[in-house]
Amino acid sequence: MHELAVCQALMDQVENVAREQSAAHVVSIHLGIGPLSGVEPGLLSQAFPIASAGSLAADAELVITSLPVVVHCRECDCQSEVQPTRLLCSHCGAWQTTLVSGDEMLLERVEVICEKSTPAQARGVLHS
Amino acid sequence: MCDTCGCNVTPGNAHLVKPGGALHRTDDGREAVSVLRNLLHENDHTAAHNRQHFDQHGVLAINLMSSPGAGKTALLEATIKRLGKELSIAVIEGDLETENDAERIRQHGVPAIQITTGSACHLDAHMVHDALHQLDLAALDIVFIENVGNLVCPASFDLGQHANVILLSVPEGDDKPAKYPVMFRAADLVLLSKCDLLPLLDDFSTDKARRHLRELANPAEVFELSARTGDGMTQWLDWVMDREARLEHRLGELHTDNHADATTAP
């Protein structure tokens, strides 16, 4: 049950982004989660209202995209989508594979509402 | 370039400010900011800092993980008995409550810092960082971090360790790697513990446990041992000594390279 801890870490990052953009509030938060990240999207969604209460993101929508588990085979050089409990190459069956995707817990994008745009903010955005 | 007329939009970043782009701002003031950062970025940052601490002092850090009761503390006691004279060892203990494990370790004359996590189900890099400040790293060769007994949560948190060692005690069943893929994928070494009980268990196959681990594409070695009888301990102790020697060697080379760079610099 470490999803609350993960969610609190997420909130720290979201609040930083909101501050950098001088945002009035956060509209949506987009995450990419792989099944091998150890984070359960359902539990993360449940923890979100608790972690975000009273913050700029209290009313934000949490959008979680589940990422596929993809391995690259070092034996036959093929790439295949596999089950999280069986990371064998789908083509030749070898276990000598490298995970290409599936262990991510990524904050991809934050959508914020800015009351007013200023040149200083625009600079911050483009250089960040 | 100014920031008002749009002349700072280059071919390299134009896609970001086009409608639908990551930095596009609509009339209603809505703005999408691309972040692409690991959710545990802050933890990973502190973990890297911890690793730097360990490296600076040439201390090997091993993160021990398992279910509760798989024999982590017993393994450490047996390890300290065998290696305690050659190497200077310290232990960081993670438990929800009590100092019991730290006290067990201290009885062997080894410093032990107990982290009680309250209701938290894992150690994180910040807790380990706080514990490190209570240890004299300069006087140590190895720090064992005994994580909270749990095969789920600790796997997600980098602590700054050099290696993850996962214990699977044989009464737990040989399919644990299949049931807890995130944890067992993170293993640099798997120890099948309490192997003195194998004759009593007709349903634990060490080959099956290895096969489940390979199905997670993990090439980690699997050792069979019993801390109680001492069987199989030599292989584990050799592995620890080898890792310690390799760390010293790597850091030695790094030091030589830095020294060479400094002397050849104009």
XYZ file of N, CA, C and O in Angstrom, chain B residues 88-192:
420
model
N 34.368 -4.607 8.403
C 33.633 -3.780 9.346
C 32.210 -3.586 8.796
O 32.019 -3.006 7.727
N 31.240 -4.116 9.539
C 29.857 -4.188 9.049
C 28.941 -3.324 9.915
O 29.145 -3.219 11.125
N 27.944 -2.714 9.285
C 26.857 -2.063 10.025
C 25.533 -2.453 9.371
O 25.502 -2.856 8.207
N 24.466 -2.338 10.151
C 23.149 -2.750 9.652
C 22.135 -1.636 9.890
O 22.108 -1.032 10.963
N 21.337 -1.369 8.854
C 20.187 -0.475 9.022
C 18.950 -1.366 8.978
O 18.751 -2.114 8.017
N 18.165 -1.307 10.040
C 17.009 -2.200 10.170
C 15.718 -1.440 9.912
O 15.494 -0.389 10.513
N 14.869 -1.961 9.070
C 13.567 -1.359 8.833
C 12.457 -2.258 9.335
O 12.378 -3.429 8.961
N 11.637 -1.731 10.239
C 10.467 -2.472 10.721
C 9.371 -1.481 11.022
O 9.651 -0.297 11.245
N 8.139 -1.945 11.049
C 7.037 -1.046 11.387
C 7.145 -0.596 12.845
O 6.925 0.560 13.161
N 7.482 -1.547 13.716
C 7.616 -1.249 15.147
C 8.751 -2.076 15.752
O 9.188 -3.047 15.134
N 9.166 -1.747 16.913
C 10.165 -2.418 17.779
C 11.617 -2.240 17.346
O 11.918 -2.003 16.192
N 12.496 -2.408 18.338
C 13.954 -2.358 18.136
C 14.511 -3.776 18.129
O 15.717 -3.965 18.190
N 13.641 -4.776 18.100
C 14.072 -6.167 18.307
C 15.216 -6.590 17.398
O 16.207 -7.162 17.849
N 15.054 -6.321 16.099
C 16.064 -6.796 15.146
C 17.394 -6.082 15.358
O 18.455 -6.706 15.323
N 17.333 -4.764 15.615
C 18.570 -4.016 15.843
C 19.286 -4.552 17.084
O 20.507 -4.697 17.096
N 18.506 -4.873 18.110
C 19.122 -5.402 19.336
C 19.785 -6.751 19.070
O 20.868 -7.029 19.591
N 19.138 -7.589 18.257
C 19.740 -8.882 17.901
C 21.099 -8.663 17.235
O 22.066 -9.355 17.523
N 21.136 -7.691 16.309
C 22.379 -7.424 15.567
C 23.452 -6.863 16.512
O 24.613 -7.270 16.458
N 23.052 -5.942 17.394
C 24.021 -5.293 18.297
C 24.694 -6.308 19.217
O 25.832 -6.123 19.629
N 23.968 -7.387 19.539
C 24.553 -8.414 20.402
C 25.787 -9.051 19.771
O 26.587 -9.690 20.443
N 25.932 -8.873 18.447
C 27.115 -9.421 17.766
C 28.212 -8.363 17.638
O 29.165 -8.542 16.882
N 28.023 -7.242 18.355
C 29.059 -6.209 18.375
C 29.111 -5.348 17.126
O 30.146 -4.773 16.808
N 27.996 -5.290 16.420
C 27.941 -4.536 15.171
C 26.949 -3.383 15.336
O 25.883 -3.583 15.926
N 27.298 -2.165 14.881
C 26.333 -1.073 15.011
C 25.079 -1.325 14.169
O 25.179 -1.791 13.029
N 23.927 -1.053 14.761
C 22.665 -1.235 14.037
C 21.770 -0.031 14.301
O 21.592 0.374 15.445
N 21.257 0.546 13.241
C 20.331 1.675 13.354
C 18.942 1.151 13.020
O 18.725 0.592 11.941
N 18.033 1.308 13.939
C 16.664 0.839 13.690
C 15.816 1.986 13.150
O 15.749 3.054 13.758
N 15.215 1.769 12.003
C 14.228 2.727 11.498
C 12.866 2.105 11.754
O 12.581 1.007 11.248
N 12.038 2.765 12.558
C 10.670 2.267 12.694
C 9.789 3.138 11.807
O 9.751 4.360 11.935
N 9.109 2.482 10.881
C 8.397 3.210 9.831
C 6.974 3.551 10.233
O 6.263 4.196 9.466
N 6.537 3.110 11.419
C 5.140 3.344 11.802
C 4.251 2.439 10.970
O 4.336 1.228 11.079
N 3.453 3.037 10.083
C 2.602 2.179 9.256
C 3.142 2.052 7.842
O 2.532 1.399 6.995
N 4.284 2.687 7.556
C 4.799 2.624 6.183
C 5.366 1.239 5.887
O 6.036 0.639 6.722
N 5.071 0.754 4.697
C 5.342 -0.632 4.345
C 6.693 -0.832 3.676
O 6.988 -1.896 3.172
N 7.511 0.219 3.642
C 8.788 0.131 2.922
C 9.756 1.167 3.497
O 9.331 2.108 4.163
N 11.030 0.995 3.205
C 12.001 2.051 3.494
C 12.099 2.916 2.239
O 11.973 2.412 1.126
N 12.318 4.212 2.419
C 12.623 5.040 1.257
C 13.996 5.678 1.429
O 14.628 5.551 2.488
N 14.446 6.355 0.386
C 15.819 6.874 0.374
C 16.039 7.914 1.467
O 17.138 8.009 2.017
N 14.981 8.659 1.821
C 15.138 9.689 2.845
C 15.378 9.070 4.230
O 16.203 9.549 4.996
N 14.625 8.002 4.531
C 14.809 7.331 5.825
C 16.231 6.783 5.926
O 16.874 6.893 6.972
N 16.711 6.201 4.825
C 18.068 5.629 4.844
C 19.097 6.752 4.980
O 20.084 6.621 5.696
N 18.825 7.867 4.337
C 19.746 9.006 4.422
C 19.885 9.473 5.876
O 20.994 9.712 6.359
N 18.748 9.576 6.568
C 18.789 9.975 7.978
C 19.598 8.977 8.804
O 20.377 9.365 9.684
N 19.402 7.696 8.505
C 20.122 6.653 9.251
C 21.628 6.731 8.972
O 22.442 6.510 9.881
N 21.989 7.072 7.733
C 23.416 7.134 7.370
C 24.161 8.150 8.215
O 25.339 7.961 8.528
N 23.461 9.211 8.590
C 24.116 10.246 9.386
C 24.408 9.794 10.809
O 25.125 10.461 11.536
N 23.830 8.650 11.182
C 24.122 8.109 12.515
C 25.244 7.067 12.459
O 25.574 6.445 13.459
N 25.768 6.826 11.255
C 26.827 5.819 11.107
C 28.138 6.490 10.713
O 28.125 7.476 9.974
N 29.242 5.927 11.178
C 30.550 6.438 10.782
C 30.987 5.666 9.538
O 31.648 4.627 9.628
N 30.589 6.141 8.371
C 30.840 5.412 7.121
C 32.331 5.198 6.876
O 32.731 4.187 6.294
N 33.139 6.167 7.324
C 34.587 6.073 7.074
C 35.180 4.818 7.730
O 36.210 4.312 7.295
N 34.503 4.323 8.776
C 35.047 3.169 9.500
C 34.442 1.850 9.015
O 34.695 0.797 9.601
N 33.630 1.895 7.938
C 32.882 0.701 7.540
C 33.298 0.164 6.165
O 33.807 0.902 5.325
N 33.056 -1.147 5.975
C 33.240 -1.766 4.654
C 31.896 -2.099 4.005
O 31.744 -2.002 2.800
N 30.948 -2.535 4.818
C 29.653 -2.963 4.280
C 28.505 -2.444 5.146
O 28.586 -2.503 6.379
N 27.462 -1.946 4.506
C 26.215 -1.649 5.214
C 25.126 -2.550 4.624
O 24.897 -2.540 3.414
N 24.521 -3.343 5.468
C 23.348 -4.120 5.047
C 22.107 -3.327 5.440
O 21.990 -2.871 6.585
N 21.212 -3.139 4.492
C 19.947 -2.481 4.800
C 18.890 -3.582 4.815
O 18.598 -4.182 3.773
N 18.373 -3.880 6.005
C 17.326 -4.904 6.090
C 15.991 -4.201 5.918
O 15.499 -3.523 6.825
N 15.422 -4.341 4.744
C 14.177 -3.630 4.420
C 12.994 -4.209 5.199
O 13.104 -5.286 5.796
N 11.886 -3.503 5.190
C 10.663 -4.000 5.821
C 10.240 -5.295 5.119
O 10.291 -5.381 3.893
N 9.877 -6.296 5.908
C 9.456 -7.572 5.324
C 8.192 -7.396 4.501
O 7.119 -7.139 5.054
N 8.356 -7.482 3.173
C 7.234 -7.159 2.279
C 7.734 -7.405 0.866
O 8.792 -6.887 0.494
N 7.000 -8.175 0.085
C 7.467 -8.468 -1.281
C 6.854 -7.530 -2.313
O 6.987 -7.746 -3.510
N 6.142 -6.491 -1.857
C 5.472 -5.608 -2.814
C 6.154 -4.232 -2.864
O 6.859 -3.905 -3.813
N 5.953 -3.460 -1.799
C 6.305 -2.034 -1.852
C 7.793 -1.714 -1.913
O 8.189 -0.812 -2.658
N 8.663 -2.395 -1.132
C 10.070 -1.977 -1.134
C 10.698 -1.995 -2.528
O 11.653 -1.269 -2.787
N 10.151 -2.788 -3.439
C 10.750 -2.912 -4.775
C 10.710 -1.602 -5.548
O 11.509 -1.383 -6.451
N 9.772 -0.713 -5.203
C 9.603 0.510 -5.987
C 10.533 1.637 -5.546
O 10.602 2.658 -6.208
N 11.238 1.456 -4.420
C 12.010 2.567 -3.869
C 13.507 2.273 -3.892
O 13.980 1.386 -3.178
N 14.225 3.020 -4.714
C 15.682 2.931 -4.727
C 16.194 3.568 -3.435
O 15.721 4.640 -3.044
N 17.121 2.904 -2.761
C 17.652 3.440 -1.500
C 19.070 3.969 -1.666
O 19.603 4.602 -0.764
N 19.687 3.667 -2.808
C 21.080 4.032 -3.025
C 22.002 2.834 -2.857
O 23.220 2.967 -2.786
N 21.429 1.637 -2.777
C 22.196 0.410 -2.599
C 22.988 0.065 -3.875
O 22.681 0.557 -4.942
N 23.989 -0.806 -3.687
C 24.730 -1.308 -4.855
C 24.108 -2.598 -5.363
O 24.280 -2.951 -6.520
N 23.425 -3.327 -4.490
C 22.832 -4.597 -4.928
C 21.589 -4.912 -4.105
O 21.511 -4.595 -2.925
N 20.625 -5.523 -4.780
C 19.428 -6.036 -4.119
C 19.571 -7.537 -3.939
O 19.777 -8.262 -4.913
N 19.472 -7.981 -2.697
C 19.487 -9.422 -2.437
C 18.119 -9.796 -1.890
O 17.640 -9.189 -0.924
N 17.476 -10.768 -2.531
C 16.128 -11.148 -2.107
C 16.149 -12.567 -1.552
O 16.678 -13.490 -2.188
N 15.601 -12.713 -0.355
C 15.494 -14.035 0.261
C 14.132 -14.619 -0.057
O 13.113 -13.931 0.051
N 14.144 -15.881 -0.435
C 12.899 -16.618 -0.594
C 13.046 -17.857 0.273
O 13.835 -18.752 -0.033
N 12.303 -17.886 1.407
C 12.440 -19.051 2.291
C 11.569 -20.166 1.726
O 10.463 -19.920 1.220
N 12.088 -21.383 1.793
C 11.428 -22.478 1.077
C 10.000 -22.779 1.551
O 9.180 -23.210 0.731
N 9.627 -22.524 2.819
C 8.208 -22.784 3.160
C 7.229 -21.872 2.433
O 6.031 -22.147 2.388
N 7.751 -20.780 1.818
C 6.850 -19.836 1.145
C 6.323 -20.349 -0.196
O 5.344 -19.822 -0.712
N 7.015 -21.313 -0.784
C 6.576 -21.822 -2.086
C 7.477 -21.357 -3.214
O 7.997 -20.245 -3.180
N 7.652 -22.232 -4.218
C 8.621 -21.950 -5.281
C 8.096 -20.986 -6.353
O 8.818 -20.616 -7.268
N 6.805 -20.623 -6.259
C 6.258 -19.735 -7.296
C 6.231 -18.264 -6.869
O 5.594 -17.444 -7.519
N 6.920 -17.945 -5.777
C 6.944 -16.541 -5.317
C 7.430 -15.570 -6.419
O 6.856 -14.492 -6.566
N 8.469 -15.912 -7.203
C 8.893 -14.969 -8.256
C 7.783 -14.681 -9.263
O 7.655 -13.547 -9.746
N 6.961 -15.682 -9.560
C 5.864 -15.472 -10.517
C 4.774 -14.592 -9.902
O 4.142 -13.786 -10.584
N 4.584 -14.747 -8.571
C 3.527 -13.976 -7.903
C 3.940 -12.537 -7.637
O 3.101 -11.649 -7.549
N 5.236 -12.302 -7.464
C 5.738 -10.954 -7.143
C 6.797 -10.532 -8.163
O 7.977 -10.380 -7.807
N 6.375 -10.347 -9.423
C 7.371 -10.099 -10.482
C 8.165 -8.813 -10.304
O 9.340 -8.778 -10.644
N 7.526 -7.771 -9.759
C 8.244 -6.493 -9.641
C 9.435 -6.660 -8.696
O 10.551 -6.220 -8.969
N 9.183 -7.330 -7.573
C 10.244 -7.560 -6.594
C 11.353 -8.441 -7.167
O 12.529 -8.094 -7.121
N 10.977 -9.586 -7.731
C 12.014 -10.534 -8.143
C 12.754 -10.084 -9.405
O 13.873 -10.506 -9.650
N 12.126 -9.202 -10.188
C 12.835 -8.643 -11.342
C 13.987 -7.748 -10.867
O 14.982 -7.571 -11.546
N 13.837 -7.192 -9.649
C 14.840 -6.252 -9.125
C 16.027 -6.970 -8.471
O 16.992 -6.330 -8.081
N 15.964 -8.303 -8.361
C 16.998 -9.026 -7.604
C 18.319 -9.108 -8.368
O 18.331 -9.419 -9.559
N 19.415 -8.830 -7.656
C 20.748 -9.090 -8.204
C 21.246 -10.454 -7.741
O 22.178 -11.005 -8.305
N 20.611 -10.932 -6.675
C 20.932 -12.267 -6.164
C 19.704 -12.763 -5.409
O 19.078 -11.994 -4.676
N 19.368 -14.043 -5.598
C 18.256 -14.626 -4.840
C 18.825 -15.720 -3.936
O 19.595 -16.577 -4.384
N 18.463 -15.650 -2.664
C 18.884 -16.682 -1.727
C 17.672 -17.507 -1.328
O 16.692 -16.965 -0.815
N 17.726 -18.814 -1.592
C 16.666 -19.704 -1.107
C 17.056 -20.063 0.320
O 18.022 -20.802 0.546
